[in-house]
């Protein structure tokens, strides 16, 4: 089968989008998978719904529906950090108090850690 310039890649999953699956996101303007044929198989990579105000169809891809804040995954509270380090939370508090692990204390006294610092700390313990 010849590849034509018409073959488009989904902005969400990166796979080719068949004609019956083409949809364009209203937010980012990129193409994504949206199965518009109940009789054909296909996984959706976004949604479509009716805007009650304008009674028009609204399209949005999963990337825009579920934005992942960058870097937030790398910030851990004491419980998560202790789990990652494999030590009791109390021991982690102690290590933080002794300055053995980089941390940040919020205004409310909560200890926050960065994933990389915890991994460094674990390495240093070995
Ligand atoms: Zn897709
Ligand atoms: Zn989008």
mmCIF file of C-alpha atoms and ligand atoms in Angstrom:
data_model
loop_
_atom_site.group_PDB
_atom_site.id
_atom_site.type_symbol
_atom_site.label_atom_id
_atom_site.label_comp_id
_atom_site.label_asym_id
_atom_site.label_seq_id
_atom_site.Cartn_x
_atom_site.Cartn_y
_atom_site.Cartn_z
ATOM 1 C CA UNK A 1 0.000 0.000 0.000
ATOM 2 C CA UNK A 2 1.458 3.333 -1.028
ATOM 3 C CA UNK A 3 1.943 5.936 1.644
ATOM 4 C CA UNK A 4 0.458 9.237 0.632
ATOM 5 C CA UNK A 5 0.847 12.694 2.061
ATOM 6 C CA UNK A 6 -2.691 12.232 3.349
ATOM 7 C CA UNK A 7 -1.545 9.881 6.108
ATOM 8 C CA UNK A 8 -1.682 11.854 9.316
ATOM 9 C CA UNK A 9 -0.271 10.956 12.692
ATOM 10 C CA UNK A 10 -2.298 11.363 15.868
ATOM 11 C CA UNK A 11 -0.911 14.106 18.110
ATOM 12 C CA UNK A 12 -1.707 12.046 21.212
ATOM 13 C CA UNK A 13 -0.443 8.518 20.462
ATOM 14 C CA UNK A 14 1.579 9.143 17.294
ATOM 15 C CA UNK A 15 -0.121 6.406 15.257
ATOM 16 C CA UNK A 16 -1.629 6.943 11.825
ATOM 17 C CA UNK A 17 -5.194 8.211 11.824
ATOM 18 C CA UNK A 18 -7.666 6.478 9.510
ATOM 19 C CA UNK A 19 -10.143 8.703 7.700
ATOM 20 C CA UNK A 20 -13.096 7.615 9.859
ATOM 21 C CA UNK A 21 -11.036 8.485 12.964
ATOM 22 C CA UNK A 22 -9.984 12.020 12.061
ATOM 23 C CA UNK A 23 -10.770 14.785 14.529
ATOM 24 C CA UNK A 24 -9.122 18.103 15.209
ATOM 25 C CA UNK A 25 -8.762 19.455 18.714
ATOM 26 C CA UNK A 26 -10.360 22.861 19.266
ATOM 27 C CA UNK A 27 -7.718 23.731 21.839
ATOM 28 C CA UNK A 28 -4.408 22.878 20.127
ATOM 29 C CA UNK A 29 -5.651 22.401 16.563
ATOM 30 C CA UNK A 30 -3.863 19.063 16.167
ATOM 31 C CA UNK A 31 -5.344 15.861 14.810
ATOM 32 C CA UNK A 32 -6.303 12.991 17.111
ATOM 33 C CA UNK A 33 -8.137 9.666 17.009
ATOM 34 C CA UNK A 34 -11.881 9.910 17.416
ATOM 35 C CA UNK A 35 -13.927 6.950 16.245
ATOM 36 C CA UNK A 36 -16.906 8.333 14.398
ATOM 37 C CA UNK A 37 -18.094 4.986 13.143
ATOM 38 C CA UNK A 38 -19.759 2.665 15.618
ATOM 39 C CA UNK A 39 -19.371 -0.188 13.113
ATOM 40 C CA UNK A 40 -15.582 0.113 12.877
ATOM 41 C CA UNK A 41 -13.053 -0.558 15.633
ATOM 42 C CA UNK A 42 -10.911 2.238 16.950
ATOM 43 C CA UNK A 43 -9.530 3.683 20.154
ATOM 44 C CA UNK A 44 -10.329 7.297 20.943
ATOM 45 C CA UNK A 45 -7.512 9.678 21.856
ATOM 46 C CA UNK A 46 -9.867 12.469 22.813
ATOM 47 C CA UNK A 47 -13.490 13.396 23.138
ATOM 48 C CA UNK A 48 -16.266 15.259 21.406
ATOM 49 C CA UNK A 49 -19.306 16.759 23.042
ATOM 50 C CA UNK A 50 -22.076 19.217 22.260
ATOM 51 C CA UNK A 51 -21.597 22.735 23.520
ATOM 52 C CA UNK A 52 -25.002 23.579 24.979
ATOM 53 C CA UNK A 53 -24.493 27.298 24.484
ATOM 54 C CA UNK A 54 -23.590 27.229 20.808
ATOM 55 C CA UNK A 55 -25.104 23.796 20.066
ATOM 56 C CA UNK A 56 -21.946 23.062 18.133
ATOM 57 C CA UNK A 57 -19.575 20.145 18.476
ATOM 58 C CA UNK A 58 -16.524 20.696 20.624
ATOM 59 C CA UNK A 59 -13.415 18.600 20.085
ATOM 60 C CA UNK A 60 -10.564 18.120 22.489
ATOM 61 C CA UNK A 61 -7.638 15.695 22.445
ATOM 62 C CA UNK A 62 -6.496 13.829 25.550
ATOM 63 C CA UNK A 63 -3.337 15.931 25.718
ATOM 64 C CA UNK A 64 -5.448 19.037 26.267
ATOM 65 C CA UNK A 65 -8.027 17.270 28.460
ATOM 66 C CA UNK A 66 -5.406 15.876 30.835
ATOM 67 C CA UNK A 67 -2.550 18.340 30.995
ATOM 68 C CA UNK A 68 0.345 16.989 33.039
ATOM 69 C CA UNK A 69 2.101 19.751 34.955
ATOM 70 C CA UNK A 70 5.776 19.375 34.208
ATOM 71 C CA UNK A 71 8.092 18.576 37.052
ATOM 72 C CA UNK A 72 5.378 18.168 39.671
ATOM 73 C CA UNK A 73 5.937 14.422 39.604
ATOM 74 C CA UNK A 74 9.455 15.028 40.898
ATOM 75 C CA UNK A 75 8.297 16.704 44.100
ATOM 76 C CA UNK A 76 7.580 14.292 46.934
ATOM 77 C CA UNK A 77 6.206 14.762 50.420
ATOM 78 C CA UNK A 78 7.875 12.989 53.341
ATOM 79 C CA UNK A 79 5.666 9.904 53.063
ATOM 80 C CA UNK A 80 6.344 9.398 49.367
ATOM 81 C CA UNK A 81 10.027 10.190 49.790
ATOM 82 C CA UNK A 82 10.397 7.680 52.652
ATOM 83 C CA UNK A 83 8.698 5.056 50.513
ATOM 84 C CA UNK A 84 11.078 5.794 47.646
ATOM 85 C CA UNK A 85 14.112 5.708 49.946
ATOM 86 C CA UNK A 86 12.863 2.552 51.644
ATOM 87 C CA UNK A 87 13.232 3.975 55.150
ATOM 88 C CA UNK A 88 10.672 4.928 57.813
ATOM 89 C CA UNK A 89 9.306 8.455 57.548
ATOM 90 C CA UNK A 90 10.777 9.283 60.960
ATOM 91 C CA UNK A 91 14.266 8.340 59.795
ATOM 92 C CA UNK A 92 13.857 10.589 56.781
ATOM 93 C CA UNK A 93 12.802 13.508 58.993
ATOM 94 C CA UNK A 94 15.905 12.851 61.068
ATOM 95 C CA UNK A 95 18.165 12.775 58.007
ATOM 96 C CA UNK A 96 16.589 15.999 56.778
ATOM 97 C CA UNK A 97 17.106 17.592 60.187
ATOM 98 C CA UNK A 98 20.780 16.582 60.089
ATOM 99 C CA UNK A 99 21.102 18.044 56.605
ATOM 100 C CA UNK A 100 21.879 14.623 55.106
ATOM 101 C CA UNK A 101 19.210 14.993 52.448
ATOM 102 C CA UNK A 102 18.216 18.112 50.565
ATOM 103 C CA UNK A 103 14.698 19.183 51.392
ATOM 104 C CA UNK A 104 12.404 22.145 51.619
ATOM 105 C CA UNK A 105 10.202 23.013 54.550
ATOM 106 C CA UNK A 106 6.989 24.784 53.577
ATOM 107 C CA UNK A 107 5.416 27.545 55.632
ATOM 108 C CA UNK A 108 3.128 24.996 57.269
ATOM 109 C CA UNK A 109 6.085 22.808 58.252
ATOM 110 C CA UNK A 110 5.590 20.161 55.587
ATOM 111 C CA UNK A 111 8.813 18.658 54.283
ATOM 112 C CA UNK A 112 9.150 18.435 50.526
ATOM 113 C CA UNK A 113 11.802 16.513 48.664
ATOM 114 C CA UNK A 114 12.886 16.165 45.083
ATOM 115 C CA UNK A 115 13.047 12.691 43.590
ATOM 116 C CA UNK A 116 16.657 13.175 42.460
ATOM 117 C CA UNK A 117 17.797 14.275 45.928
ATOM 118 C CA UNK A 118 16.189 11.238 47.529
ATOM 119 C CA UNK A 119 17.913 8.936 45.044
ATOM 120 C CA UNK A 120 21.243 10.678 45.781
ATOM 121 C CA UNK A 121 20.599 10.188 49.488
ATOM 122 C CA UNK A 122 19.860 6.473 49.012
ATOM 123 C CA UNK A 123 23.060 6.083 46.985
ATOM 124 C CA UNK A 124 25.026 7.836 49.728
ATOM 125 C CA UNK A 125 23.642 5.445 52.343
ATOM 126 C CA UNK A 126 25.012 2.378 50.590
HETATM 127 ZN ZN1 LIG B 1 -4.286 8.449 18.784
HETATM 128 ZN ZN1 LIG B 2 -5.454 19.350 21.896
#
